[in-house]
XYZ file of C-alpha atoms in Angstrom:
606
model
C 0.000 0.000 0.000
C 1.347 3.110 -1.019
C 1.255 6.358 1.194
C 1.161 9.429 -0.058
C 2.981 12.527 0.605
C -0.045 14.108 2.447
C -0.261 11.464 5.085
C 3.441 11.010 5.083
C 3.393 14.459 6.609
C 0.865 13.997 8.921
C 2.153 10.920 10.792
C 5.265 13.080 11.196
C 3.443 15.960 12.677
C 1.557 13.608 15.030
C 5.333 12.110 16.024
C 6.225 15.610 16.670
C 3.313 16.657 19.170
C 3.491 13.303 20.942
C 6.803 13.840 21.751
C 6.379 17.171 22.797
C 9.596 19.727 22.778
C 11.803 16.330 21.910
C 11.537 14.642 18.672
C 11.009 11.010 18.435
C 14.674 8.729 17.182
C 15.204 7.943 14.371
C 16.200 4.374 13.258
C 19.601 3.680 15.154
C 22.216 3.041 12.555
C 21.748 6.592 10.889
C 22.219 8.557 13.916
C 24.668 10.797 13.816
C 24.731 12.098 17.474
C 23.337 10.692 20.857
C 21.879 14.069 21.883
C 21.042 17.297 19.842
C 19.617 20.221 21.491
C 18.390 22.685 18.701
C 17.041 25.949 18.924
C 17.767 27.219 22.602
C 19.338 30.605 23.626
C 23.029 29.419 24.703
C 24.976 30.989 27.865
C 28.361 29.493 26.809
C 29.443 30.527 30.238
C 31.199 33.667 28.973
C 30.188 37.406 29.752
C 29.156 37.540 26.041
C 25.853 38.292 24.266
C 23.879 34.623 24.101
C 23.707 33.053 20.777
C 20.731 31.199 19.249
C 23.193 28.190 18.318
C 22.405 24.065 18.178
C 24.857 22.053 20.365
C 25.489 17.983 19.655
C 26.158 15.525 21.609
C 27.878 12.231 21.638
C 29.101 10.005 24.410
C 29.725 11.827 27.151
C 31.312 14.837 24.863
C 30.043 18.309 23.137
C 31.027 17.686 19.941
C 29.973 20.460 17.783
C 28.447 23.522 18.393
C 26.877 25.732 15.789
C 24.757 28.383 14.664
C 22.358 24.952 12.852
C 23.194 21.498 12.866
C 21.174 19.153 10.629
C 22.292 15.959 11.687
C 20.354 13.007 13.377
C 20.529 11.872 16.383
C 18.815 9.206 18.940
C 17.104 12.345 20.699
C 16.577 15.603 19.352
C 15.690 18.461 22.446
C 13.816 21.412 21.070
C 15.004 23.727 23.036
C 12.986 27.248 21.535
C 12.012 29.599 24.347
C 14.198 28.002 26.593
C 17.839 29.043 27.637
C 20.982 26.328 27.672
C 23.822 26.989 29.903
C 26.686 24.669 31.191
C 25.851 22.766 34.289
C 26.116 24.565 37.384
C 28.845 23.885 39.537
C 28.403 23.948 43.350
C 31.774 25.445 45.249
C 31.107 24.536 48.081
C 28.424 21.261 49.972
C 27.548 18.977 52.642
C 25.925 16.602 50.770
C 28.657 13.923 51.182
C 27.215 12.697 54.305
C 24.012 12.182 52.244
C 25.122 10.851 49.312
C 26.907 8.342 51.196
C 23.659 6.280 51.529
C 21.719 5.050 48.229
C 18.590 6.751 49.147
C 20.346 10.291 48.482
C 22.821 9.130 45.714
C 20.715 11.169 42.941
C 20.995 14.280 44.577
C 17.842 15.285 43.293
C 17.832 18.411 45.553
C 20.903 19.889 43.480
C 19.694 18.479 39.940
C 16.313 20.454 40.126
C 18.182 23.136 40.364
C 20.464 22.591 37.211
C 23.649 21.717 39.176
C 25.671 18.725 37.601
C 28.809 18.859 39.594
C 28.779 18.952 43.644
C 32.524 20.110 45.569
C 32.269 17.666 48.949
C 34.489 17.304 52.063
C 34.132 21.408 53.549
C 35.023 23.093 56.529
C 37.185 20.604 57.756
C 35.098 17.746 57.441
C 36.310 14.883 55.078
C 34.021 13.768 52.346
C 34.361 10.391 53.468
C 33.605 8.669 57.610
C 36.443 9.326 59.523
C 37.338 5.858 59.839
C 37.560 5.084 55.797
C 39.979 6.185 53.235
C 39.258 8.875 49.988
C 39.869 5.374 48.060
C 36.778 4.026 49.939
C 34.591 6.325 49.025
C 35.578 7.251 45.328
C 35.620 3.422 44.518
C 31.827 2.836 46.415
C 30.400 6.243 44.035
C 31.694 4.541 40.903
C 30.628 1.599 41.516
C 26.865 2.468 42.274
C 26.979 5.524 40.634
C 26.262 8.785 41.584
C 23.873 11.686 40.454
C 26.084 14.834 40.163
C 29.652 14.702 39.230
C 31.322 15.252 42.704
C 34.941 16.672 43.571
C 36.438 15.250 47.700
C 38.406 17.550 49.650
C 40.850 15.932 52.743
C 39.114 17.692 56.024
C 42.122 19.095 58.234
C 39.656 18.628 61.268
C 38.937 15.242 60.428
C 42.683 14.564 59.586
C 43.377 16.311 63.652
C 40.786 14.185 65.245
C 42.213 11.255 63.649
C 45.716 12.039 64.777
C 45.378 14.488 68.346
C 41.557 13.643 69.186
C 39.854 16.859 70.440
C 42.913 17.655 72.323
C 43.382 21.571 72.402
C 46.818 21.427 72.248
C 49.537 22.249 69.134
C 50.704 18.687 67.641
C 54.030 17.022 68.145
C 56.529 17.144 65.210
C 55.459 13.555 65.569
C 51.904 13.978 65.133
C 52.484 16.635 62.499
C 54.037 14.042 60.280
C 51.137 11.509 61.096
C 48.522 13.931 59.701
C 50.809 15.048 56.779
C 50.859 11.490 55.581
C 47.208 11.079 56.105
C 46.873 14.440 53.895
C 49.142 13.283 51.634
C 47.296 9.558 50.988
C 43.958 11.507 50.204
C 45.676 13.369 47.376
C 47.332 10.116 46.062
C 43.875 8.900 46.658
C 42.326 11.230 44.229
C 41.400 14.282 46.766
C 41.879 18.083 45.130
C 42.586 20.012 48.095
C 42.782 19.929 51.772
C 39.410 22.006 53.627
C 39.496 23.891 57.122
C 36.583 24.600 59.500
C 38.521 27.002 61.703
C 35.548 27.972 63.508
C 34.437 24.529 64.526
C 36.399 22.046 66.926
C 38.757 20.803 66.706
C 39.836 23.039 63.420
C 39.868 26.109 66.221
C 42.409 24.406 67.951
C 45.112 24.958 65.398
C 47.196 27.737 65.064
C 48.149 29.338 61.472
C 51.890 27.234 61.073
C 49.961 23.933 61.427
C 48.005 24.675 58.816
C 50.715 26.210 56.482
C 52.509 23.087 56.898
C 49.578 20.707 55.671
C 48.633 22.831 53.154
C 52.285 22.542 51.444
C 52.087 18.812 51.383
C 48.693 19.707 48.699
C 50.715 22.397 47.015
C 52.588 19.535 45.101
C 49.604 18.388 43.597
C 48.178 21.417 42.423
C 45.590 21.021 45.149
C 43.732 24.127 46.383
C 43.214 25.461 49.805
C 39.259 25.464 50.845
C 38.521 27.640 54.193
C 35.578 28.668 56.386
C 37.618 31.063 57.659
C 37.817 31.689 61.676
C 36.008 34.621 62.103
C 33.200 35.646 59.964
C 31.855 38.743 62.665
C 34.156 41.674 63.738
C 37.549 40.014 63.103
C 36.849 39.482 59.567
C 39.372 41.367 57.947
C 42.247 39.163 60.184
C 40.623 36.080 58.805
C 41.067 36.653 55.618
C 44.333 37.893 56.058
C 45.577 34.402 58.145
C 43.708 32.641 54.510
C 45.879 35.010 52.849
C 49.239 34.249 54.792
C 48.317 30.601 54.306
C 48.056 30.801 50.328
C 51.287 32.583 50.123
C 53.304 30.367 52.474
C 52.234 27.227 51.061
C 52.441 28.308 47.492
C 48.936 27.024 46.269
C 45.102 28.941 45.601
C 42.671 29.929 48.466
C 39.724 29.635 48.297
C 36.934 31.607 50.839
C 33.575 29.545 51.718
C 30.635 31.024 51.925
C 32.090 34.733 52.196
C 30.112 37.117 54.340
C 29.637 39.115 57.865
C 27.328 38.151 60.781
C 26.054 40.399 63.041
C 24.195 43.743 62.654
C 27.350 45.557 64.173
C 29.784 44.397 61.455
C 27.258 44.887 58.615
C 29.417 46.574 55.834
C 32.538 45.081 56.779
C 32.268 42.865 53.472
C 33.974 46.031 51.514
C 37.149 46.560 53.418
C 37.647 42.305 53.403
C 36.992 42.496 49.184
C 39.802 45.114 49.502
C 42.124 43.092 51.303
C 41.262 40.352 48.883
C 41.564 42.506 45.971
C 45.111 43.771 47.536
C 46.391 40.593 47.371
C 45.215 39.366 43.749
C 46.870 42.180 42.141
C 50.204 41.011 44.223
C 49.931 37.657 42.163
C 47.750 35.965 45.200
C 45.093 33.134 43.920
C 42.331 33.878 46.387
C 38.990 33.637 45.065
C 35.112 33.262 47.252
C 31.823 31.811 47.116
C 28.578 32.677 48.657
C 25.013 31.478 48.844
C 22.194 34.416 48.510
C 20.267 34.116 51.782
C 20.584 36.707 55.126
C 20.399 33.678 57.663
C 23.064 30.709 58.364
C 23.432 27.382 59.605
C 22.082 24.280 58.123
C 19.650 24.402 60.769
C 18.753 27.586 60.827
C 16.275 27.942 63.898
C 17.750 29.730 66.712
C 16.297 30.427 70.391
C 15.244 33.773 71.531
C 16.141 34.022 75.150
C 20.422 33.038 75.087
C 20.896 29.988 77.003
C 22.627 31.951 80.120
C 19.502 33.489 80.592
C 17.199 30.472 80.438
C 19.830 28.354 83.033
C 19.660 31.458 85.452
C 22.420 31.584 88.250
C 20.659 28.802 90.280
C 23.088 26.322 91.447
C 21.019 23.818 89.788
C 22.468 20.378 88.993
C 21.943 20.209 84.860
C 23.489 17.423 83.016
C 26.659 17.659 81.432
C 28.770 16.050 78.762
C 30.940 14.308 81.910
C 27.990 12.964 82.996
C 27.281 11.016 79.543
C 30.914 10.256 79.809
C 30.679 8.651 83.411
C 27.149 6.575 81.832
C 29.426 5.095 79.350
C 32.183 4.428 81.061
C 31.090 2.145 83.095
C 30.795 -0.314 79.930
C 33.335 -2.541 78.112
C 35.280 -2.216 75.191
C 32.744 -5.172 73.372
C 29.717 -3.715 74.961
C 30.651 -0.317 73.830
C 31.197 -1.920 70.271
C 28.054 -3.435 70.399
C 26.196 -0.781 71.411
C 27.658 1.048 68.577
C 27.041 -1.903 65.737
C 22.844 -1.085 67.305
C 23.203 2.702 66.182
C 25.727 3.253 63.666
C 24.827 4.298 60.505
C 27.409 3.048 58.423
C 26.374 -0.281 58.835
C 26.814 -3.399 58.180
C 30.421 -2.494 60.129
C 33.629 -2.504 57.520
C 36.968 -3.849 58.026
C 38.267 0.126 58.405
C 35.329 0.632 60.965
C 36.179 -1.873 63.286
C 39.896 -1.490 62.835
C 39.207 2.414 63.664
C 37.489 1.619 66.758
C 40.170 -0.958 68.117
C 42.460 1.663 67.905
C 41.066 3.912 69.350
C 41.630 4.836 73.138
C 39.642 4.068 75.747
C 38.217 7.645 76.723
C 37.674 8.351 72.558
C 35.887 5.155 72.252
C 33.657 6.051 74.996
C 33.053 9.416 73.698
C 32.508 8.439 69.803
C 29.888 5.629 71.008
C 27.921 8.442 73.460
C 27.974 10.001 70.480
C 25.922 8.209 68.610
C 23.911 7.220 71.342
C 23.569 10.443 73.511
C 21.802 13.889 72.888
C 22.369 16.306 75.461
C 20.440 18.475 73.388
C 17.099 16.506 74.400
C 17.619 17.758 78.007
C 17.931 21.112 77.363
C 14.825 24.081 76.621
C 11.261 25.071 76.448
C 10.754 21.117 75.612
C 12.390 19.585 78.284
C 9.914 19.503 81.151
C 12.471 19.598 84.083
C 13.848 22.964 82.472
C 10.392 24.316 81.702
C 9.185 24.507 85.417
C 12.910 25.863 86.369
C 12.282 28.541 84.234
C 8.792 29.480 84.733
C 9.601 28.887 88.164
C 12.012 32.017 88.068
C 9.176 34.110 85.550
C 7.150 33.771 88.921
C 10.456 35.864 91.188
C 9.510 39.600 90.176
C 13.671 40.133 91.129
C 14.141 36.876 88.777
C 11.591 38.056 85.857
C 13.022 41.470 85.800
C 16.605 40.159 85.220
C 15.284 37.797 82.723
C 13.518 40.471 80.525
C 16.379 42.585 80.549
C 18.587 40.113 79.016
C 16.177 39.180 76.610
C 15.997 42.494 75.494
C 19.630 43.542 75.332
C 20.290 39.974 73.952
C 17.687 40.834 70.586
C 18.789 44.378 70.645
C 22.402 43.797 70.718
C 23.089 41.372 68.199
C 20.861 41.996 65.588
C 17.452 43.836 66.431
C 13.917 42.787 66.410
C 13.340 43.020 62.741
C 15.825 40.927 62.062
C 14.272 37.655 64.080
C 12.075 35.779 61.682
C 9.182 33.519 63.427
C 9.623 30.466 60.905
C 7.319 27.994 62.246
C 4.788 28.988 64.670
C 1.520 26.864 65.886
C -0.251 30.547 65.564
C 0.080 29.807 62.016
C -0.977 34.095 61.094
C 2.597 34.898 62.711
C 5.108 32.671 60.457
C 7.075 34.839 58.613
C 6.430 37.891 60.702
C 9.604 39.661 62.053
C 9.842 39.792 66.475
C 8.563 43.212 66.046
C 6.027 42.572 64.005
C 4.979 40.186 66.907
C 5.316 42.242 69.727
C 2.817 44.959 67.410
C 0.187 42.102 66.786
C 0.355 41.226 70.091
C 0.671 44.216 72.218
C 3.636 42.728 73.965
C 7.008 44.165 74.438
C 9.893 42.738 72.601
C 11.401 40.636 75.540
C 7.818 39.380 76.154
C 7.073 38.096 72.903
C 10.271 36.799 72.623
C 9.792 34.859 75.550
C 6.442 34.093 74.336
C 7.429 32.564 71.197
C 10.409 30.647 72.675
C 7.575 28.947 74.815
C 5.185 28.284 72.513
C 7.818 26.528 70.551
C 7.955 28.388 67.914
C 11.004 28.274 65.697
C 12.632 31.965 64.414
C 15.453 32.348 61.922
C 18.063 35.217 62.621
C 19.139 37.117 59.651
C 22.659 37.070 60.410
C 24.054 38.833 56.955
C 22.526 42.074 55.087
C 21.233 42.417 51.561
C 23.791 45.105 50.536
C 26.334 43.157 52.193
C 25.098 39.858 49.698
C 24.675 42.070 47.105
C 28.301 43.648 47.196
C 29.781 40.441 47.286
C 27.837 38.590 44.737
C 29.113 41.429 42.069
C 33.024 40.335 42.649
C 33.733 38.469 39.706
C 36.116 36.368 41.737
C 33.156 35.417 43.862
C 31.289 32.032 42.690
C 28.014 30.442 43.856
C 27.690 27.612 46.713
C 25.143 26.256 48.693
C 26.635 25.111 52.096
C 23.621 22.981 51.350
C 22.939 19.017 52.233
C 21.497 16.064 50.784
C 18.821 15.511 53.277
C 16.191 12.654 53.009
C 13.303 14.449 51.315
C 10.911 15.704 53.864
C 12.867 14.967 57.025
C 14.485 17.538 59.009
C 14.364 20.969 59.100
C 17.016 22.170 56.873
C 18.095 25.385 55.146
C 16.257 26.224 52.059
C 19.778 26.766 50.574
C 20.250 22.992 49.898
C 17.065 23.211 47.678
C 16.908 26.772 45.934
C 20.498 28.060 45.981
C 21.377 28.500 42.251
C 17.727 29.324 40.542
C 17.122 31.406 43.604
C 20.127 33.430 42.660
C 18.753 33.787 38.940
C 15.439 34.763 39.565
C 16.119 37.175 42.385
C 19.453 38.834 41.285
C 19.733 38.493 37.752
C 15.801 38.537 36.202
C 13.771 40.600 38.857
C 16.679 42.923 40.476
C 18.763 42.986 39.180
C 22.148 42.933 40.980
C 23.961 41.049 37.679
C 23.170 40.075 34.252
C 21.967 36.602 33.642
C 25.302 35.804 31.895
C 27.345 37.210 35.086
C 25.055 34.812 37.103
C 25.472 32.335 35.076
C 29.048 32.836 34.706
C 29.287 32.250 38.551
C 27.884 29.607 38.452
C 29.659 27.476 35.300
C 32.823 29.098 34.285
C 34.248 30.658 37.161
C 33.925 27.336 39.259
C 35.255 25.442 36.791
C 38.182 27.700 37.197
C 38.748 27.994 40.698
C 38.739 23.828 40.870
C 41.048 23.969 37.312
C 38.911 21.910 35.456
C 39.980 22.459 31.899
C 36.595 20.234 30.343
C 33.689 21.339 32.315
C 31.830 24.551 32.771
C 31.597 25.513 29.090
C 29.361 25.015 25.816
C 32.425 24.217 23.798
C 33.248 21.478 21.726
C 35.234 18.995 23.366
C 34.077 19.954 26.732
C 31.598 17.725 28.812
C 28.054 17.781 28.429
C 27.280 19.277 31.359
C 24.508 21.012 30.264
C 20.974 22.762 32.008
C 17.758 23.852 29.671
C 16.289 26.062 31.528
C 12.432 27.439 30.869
C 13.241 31.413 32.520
C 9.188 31.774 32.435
C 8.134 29.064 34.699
C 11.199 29.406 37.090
C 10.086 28.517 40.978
C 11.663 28.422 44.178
C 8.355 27.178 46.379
C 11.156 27.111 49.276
C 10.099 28.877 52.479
C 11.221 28.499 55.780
C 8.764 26.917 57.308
C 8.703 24.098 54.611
C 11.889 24.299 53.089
C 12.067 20.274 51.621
C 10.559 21.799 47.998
C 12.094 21.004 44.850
C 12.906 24.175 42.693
C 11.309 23.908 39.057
C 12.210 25.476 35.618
C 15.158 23.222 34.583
C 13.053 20.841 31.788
C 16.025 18.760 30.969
C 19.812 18.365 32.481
C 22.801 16.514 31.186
C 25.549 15.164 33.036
C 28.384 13.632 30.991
C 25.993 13.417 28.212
C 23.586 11.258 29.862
C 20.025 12.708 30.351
C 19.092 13.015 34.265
C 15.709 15.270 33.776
C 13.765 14.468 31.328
C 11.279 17.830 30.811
C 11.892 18.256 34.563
C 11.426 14.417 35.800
C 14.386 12.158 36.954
C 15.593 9.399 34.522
C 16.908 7.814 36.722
C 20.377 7.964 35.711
C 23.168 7.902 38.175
C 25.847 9.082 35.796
C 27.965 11.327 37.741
C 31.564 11.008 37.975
C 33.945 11.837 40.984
C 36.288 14.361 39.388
C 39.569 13.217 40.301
C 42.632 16.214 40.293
C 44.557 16.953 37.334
C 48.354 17.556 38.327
C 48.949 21.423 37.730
């Protein structure tokens, strides 16, 4: 039976509507390319003007790119009306701990938003359990795959634990040459750089030499530096002048996490750091930042309203203490401490390295890492903890006792950052969530130490806004300054997490570049793609270039969404329709695949 040209036609228009904005394959030995994405407005990554230009795809690699490509291929992406940039690149994540387990492997929290590669192992923190090797966990991703491509950083606080425990002490030119060789392993290993939490124990502990030192066994390598810094309130500038000193001394780049100022007193203090910074770039200095655009902190982000001085009082009160947990434990064995820990661990079932970790250890560190696991002092401590309750409102019945109390409330809010700057997040009085402490104290007809105290009662959970908008805003313009999240890879729904780990890199398109705006859409775009790529010296990512990886995001600018709020903050972002990583397609018109084709990004030698 012949069929004419008419229906010929036809058929083929059906094809096309059925598939929607992709066109159906064509039979497989003529294809010419896996992937070809025609007709979308490309970001390259560069500052310059987008072009209207087809890119194609095969195996894992951009292979041409140009202004119309006529080839076939097994999937054709009509991409008119939308916008195709490289895959964003995260600087700077928490998600390791997440990712660890097969639940979180796809990341989908970071594809949604277009992000294809993930940098793990910050602020001190290894990307991999302290008692496994960067081998371990690089081999265990391949393996079973992985959703973003992920760079591992060698945590100096992990590497210090390891060696000194939380000891606050300076290490031994013995123990200095343990955790050099346990720096230097991760970077045979396949690490890119060594991270410091010098804020957080024990990465406090250290002074600036014992860092210097561990940082020159990465130099070698052409690893890079990763810091949260150890002050990010009044002495910022000397932070970032000890992240300076440490670049310089140990001859490789620095690199600033999450750059910014906390605390209503040192708002504005951003400009005389970006001078410092600035200072030493023009010397020759590699020192670069990121930064996520939010005003409030923490990955959880819910802070109290009456400090915790004021809520213990100066009763002589017996409260329970972390040598109390100690003394609990301690009156176990070695095997039933082990045992206990095989019940709550979980990394689990136990590994050769786990068990050889924890026969090593000694015995006040084994007692402590079990408690750990076990213990949460936490749960005996605030307006939900009964005992504490009635101590408290015990002392709100004292007039002497309440007066105190409402006085340090009061200089507590007004000293640090003010009442409009206290967010009620979640609230059972549901009209109040969102509303500012003043706006409380207003609705209410309350002072500002009363509905503090009020709220902190009630349960209610309030987010300081720890950072400024022209402070963000001045930073995010640096064009040494890239994007990351500080975000996690938590199990969707569970926990109350920062709306950073889901909204980060749209978040920063829609607000600073579309409705603002602060940059252009290539400048945010830029800091998100090339820039990163970069800072981490990745010479085949972060580009719409031929021969580059196809990283790539199709983005639809017109129905771009970030439902995140801070009172429900596990919400996917939306307006990424499809995402490649190495070529492989991981959202398909904004639904997973199902693909796990990530790749851990191993350091190329400098």
């Amino acid at each position: 039976m012949r069929i004419t040209r008419h229906i010929l036609f036809g058929l083929l228009a059906v094809c096309w509507m059925v598939a929607g904005n992709s066109a159906f394959a064509p039979a497989q030995g003529a294809v010419e390319y896996d992937i070809l994405i025609k007709n979308g407005l490309v970001y390259d990554g560069s500052l310059a003007p987008p072009a209207r230009v087809d890119i194609a795809i095969k195996g894992e690699t951009i292979v041409k790119v140009a202004k119309s490509i006529d080839g076939t291929a097994a999937r054709i992406i009509n991409a008119k009306g939308l916008i195709v940039t490289p895959g964003f690149i995260d600087l700077h994540t928490h998600v390791d701990e997440g990712m660890y387990f097969p639940e979180n492997r796809a990341c989908l929290n970071y594809l949604t938003q277009g992000v294809t590669t993930v940098v793990v192992g910050q602020c001190g923190s290894s990307a991999w359990p302290i008692f496994e090797k960067a081998e371990d966990l690089i081999k265990m991703w391949t393996k079973e795959g992985l959703g973003p491509n992920a760079a591992v950083f060698v945590g100096h606080g992990t590497v210090r634990n390891i060696v000194l425990g939380m000891e606050n002490r300076e290490p031994t030119p013995e123990e200095l040459e343990k955790m050099k060789a346990l720096v230097k392993e991760a970077m045979d290993q396949g690490a890119s750089g060594l991270s410091t939490g010098l804020i957080y124990l024990p990465g406090a502990y250290a002074k600036t030499n014992e860092i210097i030192e561990l940082a020159k066994v990465v130099a070698p390598y052409g690893g890079i530096y990763h810091t949260h810094i150890r002050n990010e309130r009044n002495l910022l500038l000397t932070a970032v002048r000890e992240a300076i000193e440490i670049s310089e001394k140990a001859g490789l780049p620095a690199h600033i996490s999450h750059f910014k100022v906390m605390g209503q007193a040192n708002w504005g203090l951003v400009k005389e750091a970006c001078a410092v910074i600035e200072d030493a770039r023009a010397k020759g200095t590699k020192i670069t930042a990121d930064q996520y655009p939010y005003p409030f902190t923490n990955g959880y982000p819910y802070r109290s309203l009456i400090p915790r001085a004021t809520w213990v009082g100066r009763e002589n009160v017996d409260r329970l203490t972390p040598a109390d947990v100690t003394r609990i434990f301690d009156h176990l064995g070695d095997t039933e401490l082990l045992e206990l820990y095989k019940k709550v661990t979980p990394y689990y079932p136990l590994s050769e390295r786990q068990l050889q970790f924890l026969g090593g250890l000694p015995r006040k560190r084994l007692v402590d890492f079990t408690a750990s696991y076990l213990f949460n002092i936490d749960n005996f401590q605030g307006p939900e903890n009964m005992r504490e309750r009635m101590l408290f409102l015990k002392r709100m019945a004292d007039p002497v006792e309440v007066k105190k109390i409402r006085q340090e409330v009061r200089a507590y809010i007004e000293n640090s950052l003010g009442p409009e700057n206290y967010i009620v997040g979640i609230c059972v009085e549901k009209n109040l969530e969102g509303k500012s402490l003043k706006d409380v104290a207003a609705i209410k007809g309350k002072t500002i130490e009363d509905a503090a105290i009020e709220l902190d009662l009630m349960g209610a959970k309030c987010i300081p806004f720890q950072m400024s908008e022209p402070d963000i805003e001045s930073i995010m313009k640096k064009d040494w300054v890239g994007t990351g999240s500080d975000g996690t890879a938590p199990s969707y729904g569970i926990g109350m997490t920062h709306i950073r780990s889901y909204s980060t890199f749209l978040r920063k398109i829609k607000n600073y570049a579309l409705e603002k705006p602060v940059l252009s859409l290539s400048q945010a775009i830029r800091a998100q793609t090339t820039l990163p790529a970069q800072i981490m010296k990745w010479d085949d990512r972060g580009w719409i270039k031929e021969g580059y990886k196809a990283d790539i995001a199709v983005i639809d600018l017109r129905n771009l969404k970030t439902p995140t709020s801070i009172s429900n903050p596990h919400q996917y972002s939306r307006g990424v329709d499809y995402l490649l990583i190495n070529g492989k397609l991981v959202l398909d018109k904004g639904t997973w695949s199902g693909a796990l084709p990530g790749q851990v990004l191993k350091l190329k030698k400098s």
